[in-house]
mmCIF file of C-alpha atoms in Angstrom:
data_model
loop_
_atom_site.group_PDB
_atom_site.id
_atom_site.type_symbol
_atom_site.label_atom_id
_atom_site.label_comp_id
_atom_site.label_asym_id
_atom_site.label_seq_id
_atom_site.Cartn_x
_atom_site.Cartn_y
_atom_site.Cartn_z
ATOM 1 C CA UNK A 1 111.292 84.432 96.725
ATOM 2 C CA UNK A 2 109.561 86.589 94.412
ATOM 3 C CA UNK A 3 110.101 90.423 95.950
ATOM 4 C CA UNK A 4 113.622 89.884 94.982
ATOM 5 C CA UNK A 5 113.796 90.516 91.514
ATOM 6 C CA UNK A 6 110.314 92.728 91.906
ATOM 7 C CA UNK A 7 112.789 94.742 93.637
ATOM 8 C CA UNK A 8 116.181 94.675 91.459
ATOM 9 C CA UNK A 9 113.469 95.981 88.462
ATOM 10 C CA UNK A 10 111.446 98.331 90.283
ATOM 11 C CA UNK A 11 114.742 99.558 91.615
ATOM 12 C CA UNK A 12 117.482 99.747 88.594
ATOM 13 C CA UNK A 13 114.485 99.053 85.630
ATOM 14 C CA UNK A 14 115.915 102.193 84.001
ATOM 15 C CA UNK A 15 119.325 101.693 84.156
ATOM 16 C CA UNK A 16 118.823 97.854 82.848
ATOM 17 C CA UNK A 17 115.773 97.763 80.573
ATOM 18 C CA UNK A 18 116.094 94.101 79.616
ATOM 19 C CA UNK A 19 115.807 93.758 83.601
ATOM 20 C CA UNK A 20 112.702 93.453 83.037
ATOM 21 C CA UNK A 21 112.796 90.249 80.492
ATOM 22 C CA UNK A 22 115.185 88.510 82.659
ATOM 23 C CA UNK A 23 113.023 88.985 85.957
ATOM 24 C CA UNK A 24 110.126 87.505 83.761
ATOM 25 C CA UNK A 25 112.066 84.323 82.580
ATOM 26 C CA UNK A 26 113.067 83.828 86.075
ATOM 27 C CA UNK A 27 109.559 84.214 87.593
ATOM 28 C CA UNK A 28 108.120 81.782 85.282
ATOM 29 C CA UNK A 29 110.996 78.831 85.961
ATOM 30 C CA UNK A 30 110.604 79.471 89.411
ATOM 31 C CA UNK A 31 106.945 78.876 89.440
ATOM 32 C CA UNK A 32 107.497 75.855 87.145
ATOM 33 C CA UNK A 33 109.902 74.926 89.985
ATOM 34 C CA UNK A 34 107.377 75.522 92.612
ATOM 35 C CA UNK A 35 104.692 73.867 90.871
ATOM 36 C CA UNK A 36 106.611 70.403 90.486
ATOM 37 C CA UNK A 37 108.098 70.471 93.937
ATOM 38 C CA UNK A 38 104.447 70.681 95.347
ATOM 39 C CA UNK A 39 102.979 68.234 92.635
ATOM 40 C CA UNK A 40 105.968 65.302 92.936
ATOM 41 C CA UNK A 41 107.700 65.727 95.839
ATOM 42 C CA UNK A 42 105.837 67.261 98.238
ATOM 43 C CA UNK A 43 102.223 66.382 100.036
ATOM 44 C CA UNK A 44 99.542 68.351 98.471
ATOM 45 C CA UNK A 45 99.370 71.407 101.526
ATOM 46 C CA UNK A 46 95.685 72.211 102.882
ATOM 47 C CA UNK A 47 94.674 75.532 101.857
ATOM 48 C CA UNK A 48 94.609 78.516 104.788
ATOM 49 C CA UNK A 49 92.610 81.278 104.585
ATOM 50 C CA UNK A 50 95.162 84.506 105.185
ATOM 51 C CA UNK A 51 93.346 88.071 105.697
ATOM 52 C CA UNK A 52 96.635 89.044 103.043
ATOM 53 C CA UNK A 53 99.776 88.906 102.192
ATOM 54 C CA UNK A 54 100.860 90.645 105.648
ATOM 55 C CA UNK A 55 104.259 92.664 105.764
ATOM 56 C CA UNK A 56 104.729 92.722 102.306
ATOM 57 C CA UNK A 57 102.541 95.340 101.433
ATOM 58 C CA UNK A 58 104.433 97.649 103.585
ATOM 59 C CA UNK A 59 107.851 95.738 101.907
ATOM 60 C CA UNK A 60 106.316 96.622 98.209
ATOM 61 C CA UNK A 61 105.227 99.931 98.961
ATOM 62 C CA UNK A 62 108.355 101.204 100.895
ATOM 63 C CA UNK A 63 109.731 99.604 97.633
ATOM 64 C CA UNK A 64 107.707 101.459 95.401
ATOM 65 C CA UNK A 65 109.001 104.861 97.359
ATOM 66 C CA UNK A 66 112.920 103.880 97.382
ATOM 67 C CA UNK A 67 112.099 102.786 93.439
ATOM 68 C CA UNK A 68 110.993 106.798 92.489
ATOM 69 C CA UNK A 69 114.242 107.810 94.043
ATOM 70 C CA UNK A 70 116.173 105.559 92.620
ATOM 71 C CA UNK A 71 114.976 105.982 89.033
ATOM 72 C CA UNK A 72 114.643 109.565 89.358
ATOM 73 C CA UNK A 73 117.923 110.061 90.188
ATOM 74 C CA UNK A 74 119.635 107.948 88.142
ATOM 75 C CA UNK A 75 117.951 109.750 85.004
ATOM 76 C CA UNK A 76 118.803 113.142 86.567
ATOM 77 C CA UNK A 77 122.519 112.236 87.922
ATOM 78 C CA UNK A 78 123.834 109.184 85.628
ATOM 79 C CA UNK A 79 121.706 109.161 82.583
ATOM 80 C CA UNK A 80 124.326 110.850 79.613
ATOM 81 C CA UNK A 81 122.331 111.178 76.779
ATOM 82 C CA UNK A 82 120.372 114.518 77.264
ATOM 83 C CA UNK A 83 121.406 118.106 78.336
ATOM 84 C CA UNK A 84 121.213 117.574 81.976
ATOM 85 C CA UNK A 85 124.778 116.759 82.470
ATOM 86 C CA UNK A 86 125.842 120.283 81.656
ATOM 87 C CA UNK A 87 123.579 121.548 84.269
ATOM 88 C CA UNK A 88 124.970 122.383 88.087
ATOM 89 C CA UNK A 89 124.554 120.016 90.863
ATOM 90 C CA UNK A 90 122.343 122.488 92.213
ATOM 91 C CA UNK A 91 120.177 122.726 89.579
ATOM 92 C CA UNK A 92 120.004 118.833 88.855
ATOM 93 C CA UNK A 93 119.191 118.493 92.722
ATOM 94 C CA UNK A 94 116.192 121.142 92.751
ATOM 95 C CA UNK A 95 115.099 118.991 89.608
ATOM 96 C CA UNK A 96 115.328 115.662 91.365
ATOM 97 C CA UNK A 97 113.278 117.083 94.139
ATOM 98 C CA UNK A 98 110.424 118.047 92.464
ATOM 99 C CA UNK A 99 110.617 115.206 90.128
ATOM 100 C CA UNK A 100 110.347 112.902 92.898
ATOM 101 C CA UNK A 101 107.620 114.984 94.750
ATOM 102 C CA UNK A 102 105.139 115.251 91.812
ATOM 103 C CA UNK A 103 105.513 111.220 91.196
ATOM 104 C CA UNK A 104 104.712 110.691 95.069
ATOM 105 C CA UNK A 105 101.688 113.431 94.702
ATOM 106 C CA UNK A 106 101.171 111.849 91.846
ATOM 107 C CA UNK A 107 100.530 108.199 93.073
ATOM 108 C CA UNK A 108 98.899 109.235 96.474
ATOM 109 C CA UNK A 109 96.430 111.041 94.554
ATOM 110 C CA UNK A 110 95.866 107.872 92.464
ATOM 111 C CA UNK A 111 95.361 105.891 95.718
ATOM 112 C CA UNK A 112 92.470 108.351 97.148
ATOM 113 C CA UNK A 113 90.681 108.373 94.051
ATOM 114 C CA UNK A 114 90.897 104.188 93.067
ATOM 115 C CA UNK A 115 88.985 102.422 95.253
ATOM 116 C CA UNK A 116 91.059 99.269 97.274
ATOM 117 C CA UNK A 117 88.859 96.546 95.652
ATOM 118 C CA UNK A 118 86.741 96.758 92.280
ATOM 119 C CA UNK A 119 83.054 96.037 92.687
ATOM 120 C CA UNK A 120 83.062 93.120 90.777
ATOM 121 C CA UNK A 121 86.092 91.547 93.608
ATOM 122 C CA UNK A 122 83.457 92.997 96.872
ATOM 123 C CA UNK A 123 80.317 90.928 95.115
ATOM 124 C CA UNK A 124 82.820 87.939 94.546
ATOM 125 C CA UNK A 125 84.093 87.539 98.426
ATOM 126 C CA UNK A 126 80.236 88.417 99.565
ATOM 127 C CA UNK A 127 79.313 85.141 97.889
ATOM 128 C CA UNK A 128 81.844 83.452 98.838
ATOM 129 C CA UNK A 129 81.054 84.504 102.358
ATOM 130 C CA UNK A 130 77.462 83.428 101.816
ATOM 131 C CA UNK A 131 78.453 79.816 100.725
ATOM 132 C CA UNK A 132 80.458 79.501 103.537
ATOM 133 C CA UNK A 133 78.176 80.610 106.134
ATOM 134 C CA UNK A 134 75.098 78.512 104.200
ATOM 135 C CA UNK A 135 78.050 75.247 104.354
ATOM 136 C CA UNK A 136 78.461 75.802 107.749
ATOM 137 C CA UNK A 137 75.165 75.813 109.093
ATOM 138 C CA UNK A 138 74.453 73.300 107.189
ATOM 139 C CA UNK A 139 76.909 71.292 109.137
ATOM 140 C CA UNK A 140 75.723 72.279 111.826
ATOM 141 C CA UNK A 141 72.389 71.317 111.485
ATOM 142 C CA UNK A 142 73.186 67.992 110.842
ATOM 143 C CA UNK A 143 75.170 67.507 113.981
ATOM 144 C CA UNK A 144 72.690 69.396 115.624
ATOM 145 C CA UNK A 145 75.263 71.890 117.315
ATOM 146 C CA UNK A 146 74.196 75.619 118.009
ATOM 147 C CA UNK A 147 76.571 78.258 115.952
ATOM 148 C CA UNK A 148 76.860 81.859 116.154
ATOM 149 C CA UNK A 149 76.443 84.303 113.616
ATOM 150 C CA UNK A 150 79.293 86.645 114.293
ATOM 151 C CA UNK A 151 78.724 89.866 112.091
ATOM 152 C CA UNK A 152 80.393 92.965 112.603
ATOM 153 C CA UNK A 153 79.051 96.687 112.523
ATOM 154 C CA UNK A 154 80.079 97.531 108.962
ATOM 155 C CA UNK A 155 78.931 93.636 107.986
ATOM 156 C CA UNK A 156 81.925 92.879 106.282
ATOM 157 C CA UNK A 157 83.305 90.377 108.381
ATOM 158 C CA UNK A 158 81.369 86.982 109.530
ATOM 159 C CA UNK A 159 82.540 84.248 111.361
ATOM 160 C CA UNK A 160 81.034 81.130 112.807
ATOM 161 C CA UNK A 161 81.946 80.049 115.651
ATOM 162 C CA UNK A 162 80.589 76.873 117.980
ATOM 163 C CA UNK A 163 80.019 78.441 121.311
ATOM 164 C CA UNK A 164 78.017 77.344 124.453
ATOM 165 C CA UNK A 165 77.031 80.693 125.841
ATOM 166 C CA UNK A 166 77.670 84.031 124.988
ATOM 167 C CA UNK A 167 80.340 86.154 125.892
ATOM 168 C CA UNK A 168 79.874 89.607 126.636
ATOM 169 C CA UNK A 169 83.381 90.473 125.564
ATOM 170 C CA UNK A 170 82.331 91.502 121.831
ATOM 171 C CA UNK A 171 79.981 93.956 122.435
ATOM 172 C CA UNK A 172 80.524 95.298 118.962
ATOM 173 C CA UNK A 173 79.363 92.420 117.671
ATOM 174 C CA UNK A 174 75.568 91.455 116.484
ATOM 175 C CA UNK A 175 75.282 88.010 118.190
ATOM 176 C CA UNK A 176 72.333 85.610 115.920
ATOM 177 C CA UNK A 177 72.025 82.237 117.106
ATOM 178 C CA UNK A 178 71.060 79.437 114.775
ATOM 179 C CA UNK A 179 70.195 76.503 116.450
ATOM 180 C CA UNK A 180 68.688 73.813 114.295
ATOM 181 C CA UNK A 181 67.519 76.395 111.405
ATOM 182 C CA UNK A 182 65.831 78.581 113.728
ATOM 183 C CA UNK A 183 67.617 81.809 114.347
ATOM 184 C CA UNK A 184 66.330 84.374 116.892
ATOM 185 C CA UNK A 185 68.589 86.914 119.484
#
């Protein structure tokens, strides 16, 4: 719904400018749209945690890629107003390459020196991971069910899960029981 016109201005955003202004005024009635279909005519929908946005990042970026291209050339081929269009196919060509190169050195540079998530966004999930682990023993001790602290190697990831016995499938995995506020191995 919304990659579309993401796509028709990262795409042709120099060859319409005001692209930009009309994929803005559409974005914003279409989550007005979306807003009062879920609010009036439509149950409210429980919440599911997703790990991301899934395919799409591959979607945007290959977007992203075609976008440099498409710009690129359309300055270097189409564009009339500067002293390119005297130039020789040949020439224009070698200039599109390089163009398009340094942008794409350009931006994978950018991505090896940016980290993927700001400090500020890492504290924020670890909390939230904390409340949720603290609200879910806390269930658990009050139906007096034995969970398992799942944490992985790098201690990002933590689940809960209600088990009986212990698997020996994860052996990657630190296993801590809690069992009625008493955790041990």
């Amino acid at each position: 719904d919304m990659i579309l016109p993401l796509g028709f201005v990262l795409l042709f955003g120099v060859a319409l400018p005001w692209a930009s202004i009309l994929c803005l005024v559409y974005t914003s009635f279409q989550l007005r749209a979306n807003a009062y279909k879920h609010i009036f005519t439509r149950q409210r929908v429980f919440p599911a945690r997703a790990a991301g946005i899934g395919l799409w990042v591959k979607a945007i970026q290959a977007m992203g890629i075609l976008a440099v291209g498409t710009n690129v050339g359309i300055l270097v081929f189409v564009k009339t107003d500067h002293n390119m269009m005297q130039w020789s196919y040949e020439r224009k060509f070698l200039v599109f390459l390089a163009t398009v190169q340094a942008v794409l050195v350009a931006n994978a540079a950018l991505r090896a020196i940016m980290p993927p998530q700001t400090h500020e966004l890492t504290r924020t999930l670890m909390q939230q991971e904390w409340q949720r682990t603290k609200l879910l023993t806390a269930k658990a001790l009050a139906q007096g069910t034995q969970l398992y602290l799942n944490v992985t190697e790098e201690g990002k990831d933590s689940t809960m899960e209600e088990v009986t016995e212990l698997t020996a499938e994860n052996e990657e995995v630190w296993d801590a029981p809690i069992l009625l506020g008493k955790s041990g191995r």
